[in-house]
Coordinates of C-alpha atoms in Angstrom, one line a residue:
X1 CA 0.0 0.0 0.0
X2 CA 2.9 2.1 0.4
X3 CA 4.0 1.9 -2.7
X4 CA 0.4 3.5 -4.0
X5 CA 0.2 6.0 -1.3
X6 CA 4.0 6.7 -1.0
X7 CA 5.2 8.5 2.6
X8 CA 2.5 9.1 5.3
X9 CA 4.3 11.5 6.7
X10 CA 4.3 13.6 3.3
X11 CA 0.5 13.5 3.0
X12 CA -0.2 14.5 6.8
X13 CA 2.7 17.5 5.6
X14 CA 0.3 18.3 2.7
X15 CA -3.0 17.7 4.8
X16 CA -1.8 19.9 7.4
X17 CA -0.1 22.6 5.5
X18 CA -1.9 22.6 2.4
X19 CA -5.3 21.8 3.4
X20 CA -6.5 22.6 6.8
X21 CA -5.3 26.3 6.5
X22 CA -7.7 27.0 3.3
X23 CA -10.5 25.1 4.4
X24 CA -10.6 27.5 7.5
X25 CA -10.9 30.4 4.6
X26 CA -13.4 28.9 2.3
X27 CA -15.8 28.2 5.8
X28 CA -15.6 31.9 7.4
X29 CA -16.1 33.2 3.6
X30 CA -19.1 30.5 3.4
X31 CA -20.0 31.7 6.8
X32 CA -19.6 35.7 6.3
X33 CA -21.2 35.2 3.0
X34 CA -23.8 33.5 3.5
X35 CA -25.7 36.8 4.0
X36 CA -25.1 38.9 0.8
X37 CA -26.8 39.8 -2.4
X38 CA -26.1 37.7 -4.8
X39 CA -27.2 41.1 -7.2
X40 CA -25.1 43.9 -5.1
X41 CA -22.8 45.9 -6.7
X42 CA -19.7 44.6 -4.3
X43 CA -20.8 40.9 -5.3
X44 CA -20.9 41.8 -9.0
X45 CA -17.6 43.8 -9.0
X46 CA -15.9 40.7 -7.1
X47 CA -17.0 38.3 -9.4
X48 CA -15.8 40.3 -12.4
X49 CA -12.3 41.3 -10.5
X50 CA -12.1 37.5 -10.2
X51 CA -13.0 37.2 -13.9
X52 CA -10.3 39.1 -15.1
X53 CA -8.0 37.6 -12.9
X54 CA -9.0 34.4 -14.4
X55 CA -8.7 35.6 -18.0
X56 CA -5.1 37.3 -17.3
X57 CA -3.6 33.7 -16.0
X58 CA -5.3 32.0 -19.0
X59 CA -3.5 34.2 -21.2
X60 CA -0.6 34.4 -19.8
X61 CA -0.5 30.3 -19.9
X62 CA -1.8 30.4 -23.6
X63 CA 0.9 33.1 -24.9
X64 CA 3.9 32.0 -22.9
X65 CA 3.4 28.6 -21.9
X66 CA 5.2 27.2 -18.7
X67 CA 7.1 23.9 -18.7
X68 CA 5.7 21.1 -21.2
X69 CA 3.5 22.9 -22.6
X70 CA 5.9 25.2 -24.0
X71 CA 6.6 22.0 -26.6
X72 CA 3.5 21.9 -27.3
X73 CA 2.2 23.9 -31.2
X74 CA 0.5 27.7 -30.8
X75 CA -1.7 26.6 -33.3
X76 CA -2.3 23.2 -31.1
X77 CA -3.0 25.6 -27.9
X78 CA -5.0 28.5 -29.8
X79 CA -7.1 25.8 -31.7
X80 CA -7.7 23.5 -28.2
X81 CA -9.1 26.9 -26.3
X82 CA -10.8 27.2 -29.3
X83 CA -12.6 24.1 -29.6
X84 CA -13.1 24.6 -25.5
X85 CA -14.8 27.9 -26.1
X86 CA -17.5 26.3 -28.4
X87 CA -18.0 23.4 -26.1
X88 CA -18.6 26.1 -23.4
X89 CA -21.2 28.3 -25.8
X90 CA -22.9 24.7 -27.3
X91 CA -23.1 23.0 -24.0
X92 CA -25.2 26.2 -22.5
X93 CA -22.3 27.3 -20.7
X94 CA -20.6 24.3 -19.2
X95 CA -17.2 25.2 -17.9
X96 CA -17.3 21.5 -17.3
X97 CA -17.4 20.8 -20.8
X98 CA -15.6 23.2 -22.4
X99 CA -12.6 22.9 -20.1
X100 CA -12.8 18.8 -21.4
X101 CA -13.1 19.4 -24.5
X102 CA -10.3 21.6 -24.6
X103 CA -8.0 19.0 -23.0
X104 CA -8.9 16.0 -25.0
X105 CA -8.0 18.6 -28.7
X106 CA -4.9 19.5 -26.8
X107 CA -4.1 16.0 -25.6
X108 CA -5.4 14.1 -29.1
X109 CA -3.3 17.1 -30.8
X110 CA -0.4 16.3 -29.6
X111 CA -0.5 12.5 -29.6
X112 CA -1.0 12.8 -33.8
X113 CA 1.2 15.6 -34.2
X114 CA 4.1 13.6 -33.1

């Protein structure tokens, strides 16, 4: 079992470390938030701060593409965020879909472009 799980004492590290301290953030934000809005102006600003955010790193990873997937085509990565996008729009907006879609073209991509 070891050999599937590796070092106990790495994964208490990572529970511990990694974990516990977010989960403490995501329940007093659940908790604090619980109240608001959904339709106020701080809420919508958030969301679309977050957005953007989203959209910058995205970008960023698209136009200069960290580690591996630096190997990978332009056209390959343009044409796989492509094919994600339509997913998204076809699929009445599933992020869940588009972001699958988007990694089977880059992952089928670069299996037959080799």
């Amino acid at each position: 079992m070891s050999d599937f799980i590796g070092d106990w004492q790495a994964l208490l590290v990572l529970v511990l470390a990694g974990v516990l301290p977010n989960e403490v953030w995501r329940m007093l934000g659940l908790w604090l938030g619980g109240g608001i809005d959904e339709g106020s102006e701080l809420l919508i600003w958030v969301r679309a701060v977050a957005t953007a955010i989203l959209a910058g790193v995205i970008a960023q990873i698209l136009f200069l593409p960290p580690g591996a997937l630096a190997s990978v085509s332009p056209l390959l990565r343009y044409g796989s965020v492509a094919a994600g996008f339509a997913v998204f729009l076809v699929a009445r907006r599933s992020i869940f879909a588009g972001v699958v879609a988007g990694e089977v073209v880059l992952l089928l991509g670069q299996l037959w472009w080799r």
